[in-house]
Amino acid sequence: MLLRGSRAAGPWGRLPPSWLLFLLAACAARASEITFELPDNAKQCFYEEIAQGTKCTLEFQVITGGHYDVDCRLEDPDGIVLYKEMKKQYDSFTFTASRNGTYKFCFSNEFSTFTHKTVYFDFQVGEDPPLFPSENRVTALTQMESACVSIHEALKSVIDYQTHFRLREAQGRSRAEDLNTRVAYWSIGEAIILLVVSIGQVFLLKSFFSDKRTTTTRVGS
Amino acid sequence: LALYFHSGEREEKCIIEDVPSDTLVIGNYKVQRWDIHKQDFLESAPGLGMIVTVTSPSAEVLLSKLYGPQGTFSFTSYLSGEHVICLQSNSTRFVAFAGSKLRIHLDIRVGEHFLDESVVQAKDKVDEVNFRLEHLIEEIHHVSKEQNYEREREEKFRKTSEETNSNILWWAIVQTLILISIGIWQIKSLRDFFISKKLV
């Protein structure tokens, strides 16, 4: 099985250590993006512990393989299915954790007999922490800080679009390469069939006439 | 280290990282072993280690080391492309051990977006904004590197499509020629055959 990477949340602000621990417990923002290869007839599950009330987003896309589709299923700690889709190429699902516990999501390629799929998913837990934390803040953000915040937000969006574009391009390229190989094999195969059939036809036809000839002479004499 | 998945004891789990060149990739992992008696994953399993292997797109091994049950590994990509990071436990127990599995927690970070947090204990406002600006500049560099890589891949994509296009055209011409020549050969051959058999 092949997996992929993670993009961690933004930097923590300048805080005294005791506050840091509190902040970690309260809003642990994480984003894990993983690209992995799912063999045929296989199922791969991932688990994550989520605190109640955290807003989470699961997004996945199939990059290579077969019809570029996969089954996906997301369950909460009680086993209740929050999201279930069969043979989807790409989807995004947002939910708020209704209780504490381990959430599980699985990707399944069990319907496929011989194609492996490469699947990418991005599981975002919680919101990203603010660039300039407001805990010990006395005054409002200065212009410099606001500018930094807007640039940061814009860059996050750019990186997000870039990732999606990269995946779509990888999928397109995979299809183009498949097409290229298929065209090559098909042309060679068809040329061979053509030659074999046409030469075979002529010899078969010749053989019909040869037989008739011998029978007519027999009847004659 | 929040996200985890299960794997067999001797199973190798691999990770693909599609990154541009000169990118730092840092991985954090923690592995736990299933204990049959306690019916739970042990908090720490002494002696259990993970062999981490990193392969570059040109199939060259960049890193191959044995780490403990918890560890951090990193590498910098020289070429742009799909790097494969594989994790395999060094367990020597028999695979037939029913119900034995590992829980692997994993966190991989691509690109150096994380400057040293100790620097953050800044003396004043200016330093803090300075620090944030440096972080933003790092992010922009990362975006720029990814775009360059994207350009390379798009070119490869375009070449493949154009090759397919010309292959199809070339094949259509060749097939027509084969058809015509086979047709002529067939008629000629049969005509000669019939003449020799005195049917015509």
Tab-separated table of C-alpha atoms in Angstrom:
chain	number	residue	atom	x	y	z
A	1	MET	CA	0.000	0.000	0.000
A	2	LEU	CA	1.292	3.427	-0.799
A	3	LEU	CA	0.444	6.520	1.203
A	4	ARG	CA	1.210	10.209	0.982
A	5	GLY	CA	2.122	13.236	3.048
A	6	SER	CA	0.797	15.821	5.456
A	7	ARG	CA	0.625	19.505	5.444
A	8	ALA	CA	0.692	20.680	9.030
A	9	ALA	CA	-1.207	23.642	10.362
A	10	GLY	CA	0.278	27.125	10.473
A	11	PRO	CA	2.739	28.244	13.091
A	12	TRP	CA	1.762	28.730	16.679
A	13	GLY	CA	1.914	32.227	18.024
A	14	ARG	CA	4.123	33.578	20.744
A	15	LEU	CA	2.661	32.030	23.885
A	16	PRO	CA	3.811	31.050	27.316
A	17	PRO	CA	4.133	27.242	27.536
A	18	SER	CA	1.186	26.635	29.885
A	19	TRP	CA	-1.215	28.281	27.448
A	20	LEU	CA	0.249	26.231	24.632
A	21	LEU	CA	-0.942	22.986	26.161
A	22	PHE	CA	-4.443	24.354	26.629
A	23	LEU	CA	-4.516	25.527	23.047
A	24	LEU	CA	-3.390	22.140	21.770
A	25	ALA	CA	-6.175	20.377	23.609
A	26	ALA	CA	-8.825	22.885	22.637
A	27	CYS	CA	-8.373	23.251	18.919
A	28	ALA	CA	-5.924	20.735	17.546
A	29	ALA	CA	-6.000	21.689	13.912
A	30	ARG	CA	-4.462	19.111	11.631
A	31	ALA	CA	-4.534	18.351	7.954
A	32	SER	CA	-3.303	15.031	6.683
A	33	GLU	CA	-3.141	14.500	2.967
A	34	ILE	CA	-2.169	11.076	1.815
A	35	THR	CA	-1.795	9.507	-1.632
A	36	PHE	CA	-1.755	5.756	-1.572
A	37	GLU	CA	-2.121	2.833	-3.896
A	38	LEU	CA	-5.097	0.586	-3.309
A	39	PRO	CA	-4.585	-2.879	-4.817
A	40	ASP	CA	-7.507	-4.704	-6.441
A	41	ASN	CA	-9.981	-6.283	-4.037
A	42	ALA	CA	-8.437	-4.353	-1.166
A	43	LYS	CA	-9.768	-2.028	1.458
A	44	GLN	CA	-7.755	0.502	3.424
A	45	CYS	CA	-9.019	2.214	6.572
A	46	PHE	CA	-7.733	5.244	8.451
A	47	TYR	CA	-8.602	6.298	11.967
A	48	GLU	CA	-8.442	9.611	13.760
A	49	GLU	CA	-9.392	10.762	17.230
A	50	ILE	CA	-11.573	13.809	17.106
A	51	ALA	CA	-12.962	15.946	19.905
A	52	GLN	CA	-16.621	16.827	20.008
A	53	GLY	CA	-17.701	19.898	18.109
A	54	THR	CA	-14.715	19.973	15.751
A	55	LYS	CA	-15.523	20.746	12.171
A	56	CYS	CA	-13.822	18.231	9.843
A	57	THR	CA	-13.553	17.884	6.094
A	58	LEU	CA	-12.729	14.760	4.134
A	59	GLU	CA	-11.859	15.185	0.488
A	60	PHE	CA	-10.674	12.452	-1.851
A	61	GLN	CA	-9.806	11.934	-5.487
A	62	VAL	CA	-8.755	8.929	-7.538
A	63	ILE	CA	-5.660	9.653	-9.599
A	64	THR	CA	-4.861	6.548	-11.631
A	65	GLY	CA	-6.415	3.192	-12.347
A	66	GLY	CA	-9.329	1.665	-14.218
A	67	HIS	CA	-12.386	3.906	-14.292
A	68	TYR	CA	-10.839	6.221	-11.723
A	69	ASP	CA	-13.434	5.451	-9.064
A	70	VAL	CA	-13.443	4.082	-5.523
A	71	ASP	CA	-15.910	3.334	-2.695
A	72	CYS	CA	-15.641	5.540	0.368
A	73	ARG	CA	-17.236	5.219	3.788
A	74	LEU	CA	-16.955	7.373	6.931
A	75	GLU	CA	-18.135	6.132	10.333
A	76	ASP	CA	-18.329	7.743	13.741
A	77	PRO	CA	-17.190	6.028	16.992
A	78	ASP	CA	-20.616	4.376	17.396
A	79	GLY	CA	-20.414	2.810	13.973
A	80	ILE	CA	-23.050	5.063	12.448
A	81	VAL	CA	-22.260	5.685	8.811
A	82	LEU	CA	-21.928	9.409	8.200
A	83	TYR	CA	-20.931	9.204	4.571
A	84	LYS	CA	-21.106	6.361	2.108
A	85	GLU	CA	-20.588	6.552	-1.645
A	86	MET	CA	-19.894	3.835	-4.170
A	87	LYS	CA	-17.702	4.272	-7.241
A	88	LYS	CA	-16.985	7.941	-6.848
A	89	GLN	CA	-14.192	9.722	-8.674
A	90	TYR	CA	-13.958	12.779	-6.502
A	91	ASP	CA	-15.875	14.116	-3.523
A	92	SER	CA	-15.693	16.394	-0.527
A	93	PHE	CA	-17.578	15.919	2.747
A	94	THR	CA	-17.755	18.270	5.744
A	95	PHE	CA	-19.148	17.279	9.120
A	96	THR	CA	-19.025	18.354	12.747
A	97	ALA	CA	-18.033	15.708	15.262
A	98	SER	CA	-21.073	14.982	17.405
A	99	ARG	CA	-19.077	13.151	20.052
A	100	ASN	CA	-15.554	12.397	21.157
A	101	GLY	CA	-13.914	9.300	19.861
A	102	THR	CA	-12.170	7.588	17.008
A	103	TYR	CA	-13.635	8.242	13.594
A	104	LYS	CA	-12.895	5.807	10.832
A	105	PHE	CA	-12.930	6.203	7.072
A	106	CYS	CA	-12.272	3.490	4.526
A	107	PHE	CA	-11.559	3.308	0.830
A	108	SER	CA	-12.476	0.135	-0.946
A	109	ASN	CA	-11.466	-1.249	-4.323
A	110	GLU	CA	-13.231	-4.555	-3.765
A	111	PHE	CA	-15.382	-4.211	-6.865
A	112	SER	CA	-12.369	-4.210	-9.133
A	113	THR	CA	-10.800	-7.455	-10.292
A	114	PHE	CA	-7.431	-6.392	-11.570
A	115	THR	CA	-6.849	-2.650	-11.483
A	116	HIS	CA	-5.051	-0.885	-8.654
A	117	LYS	CA	-6.136	2.618	-7.934
A	118	THR	CA	-4.048	5.484	-6.619
A	119	VAL	CA	-6.215	7.440	-4.201
A	120	TYR	CA	-5.520	10.843	-2.677
A	121	PHE	CA	-7.355	12.078	0.371
A	122	ASP	CA	-7.128	15.179	2.525
A	123	PHE	CA	-8.591	15.017	6.029
A	124	GLN	CA	-8.771	18.380	7.725
A	125	VAL	CA	-9.593	18.450	11.432
A	126	GLY	CA	-10.482	21.750	13.019
A	127	GLU	CA	-9.734	25.213	11.766
A	128	ASP	CA	-6.214	26.455	11.245
A	129	PRO	CA	-4.931	28.482	14.198
A	130	PRO	CA	-4.851	32.231	13.646
A	131	LEU	CA	-1.598	33.720	12.498
A	132	PHE	CA	-1.520	36.233	15.300
A	133	PRO	CA	-3.192	34.628	18.304
A	134	SER	CA	-5.572	36.872	20.184
A	135	GLU	CA	-5.108	35.488	23.712
A	136	ASN	CA	-2.595	37.954	25.070
A	137	ARG	CA	-3.637	40.674	22.736
A	138	VAL	CA	-4.309	44.114	24.153
A	139	THR	CA	-4.746	46.098	20.966
A	140	ALA	CA	-6.244	45.280	17.606
A	141	LEU	CA	-4.052	43.945	14.806
A	142	THR	CA	-1.788	46.506	13.210
A	143	GLN	CA	-1.889	47.071	9.475
A	144	MET	CA	1.230	44.985	8.986
A	145	GLU	CA	-0.324	42.098	10.834
A	146	SER	CA	-3.608	42.349	8.956
A	147	ALA	CA	-1.695	42.397	5.692
A	148	CYS	CA	0.182	39.265	6.786
A	149	VAL	CA	-3.053	37.573	7.685
A	150	SER	CA	-4.651	38.290	4.306
A	151	ILE	CA	-1.549	37.163	2.430
A	152	HIS	CA	-1.510	33.968	4.473
A	153	GLU	CA	-5.151	33.257	3.707
A	154	ALA	CA	-4.605	33.900	0.007
A	155	LEU	CA	-1.557	31.633	-0.048
A	156	LYS	CA	-3.431	28.838	1.667
A	157	SER	CA	-6.039	29.094	-1.034
A	158	VAL	CA	-3.361	29.112	-3.763
A	159	ILE	CA	-1.712	26.018	-2.325
A	160	ASP	CA	-5.081	24.310	-2.128
A	161	TYR	CA	-5.912	25.051	-5.775
A	162	GLN	CA	-2.441	24.012	-6.796
A	163	THR	CA	-2.898	20.635	-5.159
A	164	HIS	CA	-6.196	20.080	-6.922
A	165	PHE	CA	-4.755	21.130	-10.230
A	166	ARG	CA	-1.787	18.805	-9.769
A	167	LEU	CA	-4.123	15.881	-9.088
A	168	ARG	CA	-6.325	16.606	-12.096
A	169	GLU	CA	-3.269	16.920	-14.300
A	170	ALA	CA	-1.917	13.609	-12.975
A	171	GLN	CA	-5.246	11.973	-13.744
A	172	GLY	CA	-5.328	13.451	-17.245
A	173	ARG	CA	-1.782	12.380	-17.932
A	174	SER	CA	-2.531	8.871	-16.716
A	175	ARG	CA	-5.472	8.646	-19.124
A	176	ALA	CA	-3.360	9.967	-22.009
A	177	GLU	CA	-0.658	7.398	-21.368
A	178	ASP	CA	-3.255	4.616	-21.200
A	179	LEU	CA	-4.693	5.798	-24.502
A	180	ASN	CA	-1.274	5.878	-26.120
A	181	THR	CA	-0.466	2.278	-25.121
A	182	ARG	CA	-3.887	1.086	-26.219
A	183	VAL	CA	-3.542	2.733	-29.621
A	184	ALA	CA	-0.119	1.142	-30.121
A	185	TYR	CA	-1.300	-2.351	-29.183
A	186	TRP	CA	-4.487	-2.055	-31.176
A	187	SER	CA	-2.717	-0.939	-34.373
A	188	ILE	CA	-0.237	-3.790	-34.237
A	189	GLY	CA	-2.967	-6.292	-33.414
A	190	GLU	CA	-5.215	-5.118	-36.207
A	191	ALA	CA	-2.412	-5.199	-38.776
A	192	ILE	CA	-1.638	-8.800	-37.881
A	193	ILE	CA	-5.299	-9.838	-37.986
A	194	LEU	CA	-5.737	-8.122	-41.340
A	195	LEU	CA	-2.805	-9.895	-42.924
A	196	VAL	CA	-3.689	-13.293	-41.478
A	197	VAL	CA	-7.330	-13.067	-42.557
A	198	SER	CA	-6.704	-11.864	-46.121
A	199	ILE	CA	-3.944	-14.352	-46.853
A	200	GLY	CA	-6.011	-17.087	-45.259
A	201	GLN	CA	-9.021	-16.204	-47.433
A	202	VAL	CA	-7.059	-16.602	-50.662
A	203	PHE	CA	-5.617	-19.953	-49.692
A	204	LEU	CA	-8.975	-21.223	-48.494
A	205	LEU	CA	-10.600	-20.213	-51.757
A	206	LYS	CA	-7.859	-21.940	-53.732
A	207	SER	CA	-8.350	-25.091	-51.705
A	208	PHE	CA	-12.124	-25.148	-52.580
A	209	PHE	CA	-11.370	-25.198	-56.275
A	210	SER	CA	-8.685	-27.847	-55.985
A	211	ASP	CA	-11.112	-30.309	-54.349
A	212	LYS	CA	-13.877	-29.705	-56.936
A	213	ARG	CA	-11.425	-30.348	-59.708
A	214	THR	CA	-10.523	-33.840	-58.454
A	215	THR	CA	-14.187	-34.822	-57.911
A	216	THR	CA	-15.252	-33.728	-61.418
A	217	THR	CA	-12.478	-35.762	-63.022
A	218	ARG	CA	-13.519	-38.799	-60.959
A	219	VAL	CA	-17.145	-38.470	-62.041
A	220	GLY	CA	-16.046	-37.981	-65.662
A	221	SER	CA	-14.073	-41.224	-65.875
B	1	LEU	CA	0.435	12.286	15.513
B	2	ALA	CA	-3.236	11.798	14.987
B	3	LEU	CA	-3.960	9.797	11.860
B	4	TYR	CA	-3.244	6.084	12.089
B	5	PHE	CA	-3.850	2.878	10.191
B	6	HIS	CA	-3.284	-0.803	10.760
B	7	SER	CA	-0.836	-3.093	9.056
B	8	GLY	CA	0.388	-6.659	9.314
B	9	GLU	CA	3.541	-7.379	11.287
B	10	ARG	CA	5.831	-7.989	8.385
B	11	GLU	CA	3.872	-5.961	5.862
B	12	GLU	CA	5.580	-3.103	4.101
B	13	LYS	CA	3.529	0.046	3.785
B	14	CYS	CA	4.713	2.584	1.281
B	15	ILE	CA	4.108	6.271	0.790
B	16	ILE	CA	4.294	8.204	-2.444
B	17	GLU	CA	5.338	11.811	-2.251
B	18	ASP	CA	5.065	13.685	-5.524
B	19	VAL	CA	7.326	16.658	-4.869
B	20	PRO	CA	9.355	19.157	-6.882
B	21	SER	CA	13.134	19.090	-6.601
B	22	ASP	CA	14.959	20.620	-3.625
B	23	THR	CA	12.045	20.059	-1.303
B	24	LEU	CA	12.465	18.986	2.283
B	25	VAL	CA	10.132	16.232	3.419
B	26	ILE	CA	9.878	15.431	7.135
B	27	GLY	CA	8.082	12.387	8.486
B	28	ASN	CA	6.986	11.575	12.020
B	29	TYR	CA	5.746	8.173	12.966
B	30	LYS	CA	4.854	6.066	15.970
B	31	VAL	CA	4.186	2.362	15.885
B	32	GLN	CA	2.326	0.217	18.389
B	33	ARG	CA	1.982	-3.523	18.513
B	34	TRP	CA	-1.192	-5.460	19.272
B	35	ASP	CA	-0.993	-7.479	22.464
B	36	ILE	CA	-3.123	-10.632	22.448
B	37	HIS	CA	-3.290	-10.954	26.224
B	38	LYS	CA	-4.389	-7.409	26.896
B	39	GLN	CA	-6.431	-7.270	23.650
B	40	ASP	CA	-5.149	-3.786	23.068
B	41	PHE	CA	-2.280	-1.934	21.493
B	42	LEU	CA	0.735	-1.636	23.775
B	43	GLU	CA	1.761	1.893	24.570
B	44	SER	CA	5.383	1.140	23.822
B	45	ALA	CA	6.920	-1.963	22.342
B	46	PRO	CA	10.601	-2.251	23.223
B	47	GLY	CA	12.711	-3.792	20.515
B	48	LEU	CA	10.213	-2.944	17.837
B	49	GLY	CA	11.666	-0.795	15.120
B	50	MET	CA	10.758	0.407	11.681
B	51	ILE	CA	12.985	0.318	8.653
B	52	VAL	CA	12.402	3.448	6.628
B	53	THR	CA	13.408	3.354	2.956
B	54	VAL	CA	13.116	6.316	0.619
B	55	THR	CA	13.402	5.803	-3.140
B	56	SER	CA	13.752	8.620	-5.644
B	57	PRO	CA	11.869	8.736	-8.988
B	58	SER	CA	14.945	7.285	-10.692
B	59	ALA	CA	14.759	4.228	-8.398
B	60	GLU	CA	17.794	5.358	-6.439
B	61	VAL	CA	17.627	4.802	-2.678
B	62	LEU	CA	17.977	8.095	-0.818
B	63	LEU	CA	17.547	6.830	2.720
B	64	SER	CA	17.434	3.416	4.322
B	65	LYS	CA	17.631	3.307	8.085
B	66	LEU	CA	16.265	1.484	11.084
B	67	TYR	CA	14.493	3.682	13.615
B	68	GLY	CA	12.885	2.853	16.943
B	69	PRO	CA	9.154	2.525	17.653
B	70	GLN	CA	8.878	6.285	17.423
B	71	GLY	CA	10.922	8.434	15.141
B	72	THR	CA	11.441	11.291	12.776
B	73	PHE	CA	13.047	11.010	9.384
B	74	SER	CA	13.646	13.558	6.658
B	75	PHE	CA	15.111	13.854	3.204
B	76	THR	CA	15.538	16.467	0.501
B	77	SER	CA	14.501	15.608	-3.020
B	78	TYR	CA	17.107	16.111	-5.778
B	79	LEU	CA	14.869	15.216	-8.670
B	80	SER	CA	11.250	16.216	-9.010
B	81	GLY	CA	8.827	13.361	-9.135
B	82	GLU	CA	7.293	10.559	-7.146
B	83	HIS	CA	9.391	9.546	-4.189
B	84	VAL	CA	8.421	6.369	-2.376
B	85	ILE	CA	8.791	6.170	1.398
B	86	CYS	CA	8.419	2.646	2.753
B	87	LEU	CA	7.919	1.571	6.341
B	88	GLN	CA	8.474	-1.985	7.427
B	89	SER	CA	8.841	-3.328	10.907
B	90	ASN	CA	11.911	-5.307	11.856
B	91	SER	CA	9.829	-7.869	13.696
B	92	THR	CA	11.175	-11.374	13.398
B	93	ARG	CA	8.057	-13.099	14.678
B	94	PHE	CA	6.280	-15.600	12.506
B	95	VAL	CA	3.598	-14.231	10.280
B	96	ALA	CA	1.321	-17.053	11.372
B	97	PHE	CA	0.832	-15.307	14.697
B	98	ALA	CA	-2.917	-14.894	14.472
B	99	GLY	CA	-4.325	-11.488	15.186
B	100	SER	CA	-0.967	-9.798	15.264
B	101	LYS	CA	-0.965	-6.367	13.771
B	102	LEU	CA	0.628	-2.980	14.075
B	103	ARG	CA	-0.875	0.430	14.482
B	104	ILE	CA	1.148	3.052	12.660
B	105	HIS	CA	0.617	6.743	13.391
B	106	LEU	CA	1.918	8.922	10.609
B	107	ASP	CA	2.484	12.574	9.879
B	108	ILE	CA	4.416	13.732	6.832
B	109	ARG	CA	5.204	17.338	6.071
B	110	VAL	CA	6.289	18.623	2.704
B	111	GLY	CA	8.205	21.842	2.301
B	112	GLU	CA	9.822	23.884	5.007
B	113	HIS	CA	6.905	25.939	6.240
B	114	PHE	CA	7.833	25.625	9.846
B	115	LEU	CA	10.486	27.871	11.156
B	116	ASP	CA	11.990	27.222	14.522
B	117	GLU	CA	9.398	27.990	17.181
B	118	SER	CA	12.001	29.114	19.721
B	119	VAL	CA	12.732	32.039	17.446
B	120	VAL	CA	9.149	33.057	18.025
B	121	GLN	CA	9.915	34.165	21.567
B	122	ALA	CA	10.441	37.514	19.958
B	123	LYS	CA	11.415	40.588	21.891
B	124	ASP	CA	9.002	42.907	20.233
B	125	LYS	CA	6.280	43.347	17.677
B	126	VAL	CA	8.638	44.015	14.780
B	127	ASP	CA	10.406	40.717	15.269
B	128	GLU	CA	7.149	38.844	15.371
B	129	VAL	CA	5.941	40.376	12.134
B	130	ASN	CA	9.386	39.709	10.674
B	131	PHE	CA	9.061	36.074	11.585
B	132	ARG	CA	5.630	35.835	10.017
B	133	LEU	CA	6.863	37.488	6.846
B	134	GLU	CA	9.680	34.973	6.555
B	135	HIS	CA	7.163	32.202	6.871
B	136	LEU	CA	5.052	33.740	4.125
B	137	ILE	CA	8.091	34.052	1.860
B	138	GLU	CA	8.793	30.336	2.403
B	139	GLU	CA	5.249	29.507	1.414
B	140	ILE	CA	5.569	31.579	-1.761
B	141	HIS	CA	8.792	29.806	-2.682
B	142	HIS	CA	7.043	26.499	-2.239
B	143	VAL	CA	4.222	27.626	-4.544
B	144	SER	CA	6.752	28.755	-7.117
B	145	LYS	CA	8.626	25.428	-7.034
B	146	GLU	CA	5.401	23.506	-7.432
B	147	GLN	CA	4.498	25.614	-10.443
B	148	ASN	CA	7.812	24.878	-12.130
B	149	TYR	CA	7.284	21.199	-11.538
B	150	GLU	CA	3.773	21.508	-12.937
B	151	ARG	CA	5.190	23.019	-16.104
B	152	GLU	CA	7.480	20.011	-16.604
B	153	ARG	CA	4.623	17.593	-16.147
B	154	GLU	CA	2.288	19.439	-18.434
B	155	GLU	CA	4.936	19.280	-21.146
B	156	LYS	CA	5.222	15.534	-20.715
B	157	PHE	CA	1.443	15.264	-20.890
B	158	ARG	CA	1.327	17.294	-24.081
B	159	LYS	CA	4.055	15.166	-25.671
B	160	THR	CA	2.125	11.992	-24.886
B	161	SER	CA	-1.063	13.403	-26.386
B	162	GLU	CA	0.704	14.572	-29.531
B	163	GLU	CA	2.395	11.205	-29.888
B	164	THR	CA	-0.976	9.468	-29.634
B	165	ASN	CA	-2.366	11.837	-32.232
B	166	SER	CA	0.410	11.174	-34.755
B	167	ASN	CA	0.318	7.435	-34.022
B	168	ILE	CA	-3.354	7.318	-34.918
B	169	LEU	CA	-2.792	9.242	-38.141
B	170	TRP	CA	0.187	7.106	-39.129
B	171	TRP	CA	-1.734	3.935	-38.365
B	172	ALA	CA	-4.716	5.015	-40.488
B	173	ILE	CA	-2.433	5.628	-43.493
B	174	VAL	CA	-0.577	2.322	-43.026
B	175	GLN	CA	-3.836	0.424	-42.676
B	176	THR	CA	-5.200	1.925	-45.895
B	177	LEU	CA	-2.018	0.995	-47.742
B	178	ILE	CA	-2.119	-2.549	-46.372
B	179	LEU	CA	-5.760	-2.894	-47.400
B	180	ILE	CA	-5.149	-1.674	-50.942
B	181	SER	CA	-2.062	-3.830	-51.492
B	182	ILE	CA	-3.704	-6.913	-49.976
B	183	GLY	CA	-6.742	-6.309	-52.203
B	184	ILE	CA	-4.611	-6.100	-55.327
B	185	TRP	CA	-2.597	-9.163	-54.309
B	186	GLN	CA	-5.775	-11.162	-53.646
B	187	ILE	CA	-7.333	-10.383	-57.033
B	188	LYS	CA	-4.086	-11.027	-58.892
B	189	SER	CA	-3.446	-14.267	-57.096
B	190	LEU	CA	-6.967	-15.582	-57.715
B	191	ARG	CA	-6.929	-14.520	-61.362
B	192	ASP	CA	-3.643	-16.328	-61.951
B	193	PHE	CA	-5.031	-19.330	-60.112
B	194	PHE	CA	-8.214	-19.480	-62.202
B	195	ILE	CA	-6.297	-19.015	-65.462
B	196	SER	CA	-3.975	-21.864	-64.496
B	197	LYS	CA	-6.982	-24.052	-63.676
B	198	LYS	CA	-8.530	-23.185	-67.031
B	199	LEU	CA	-11.747	-21.887	-65.453
B	200	VAL	CA	-11.441	-18.443	-67.064
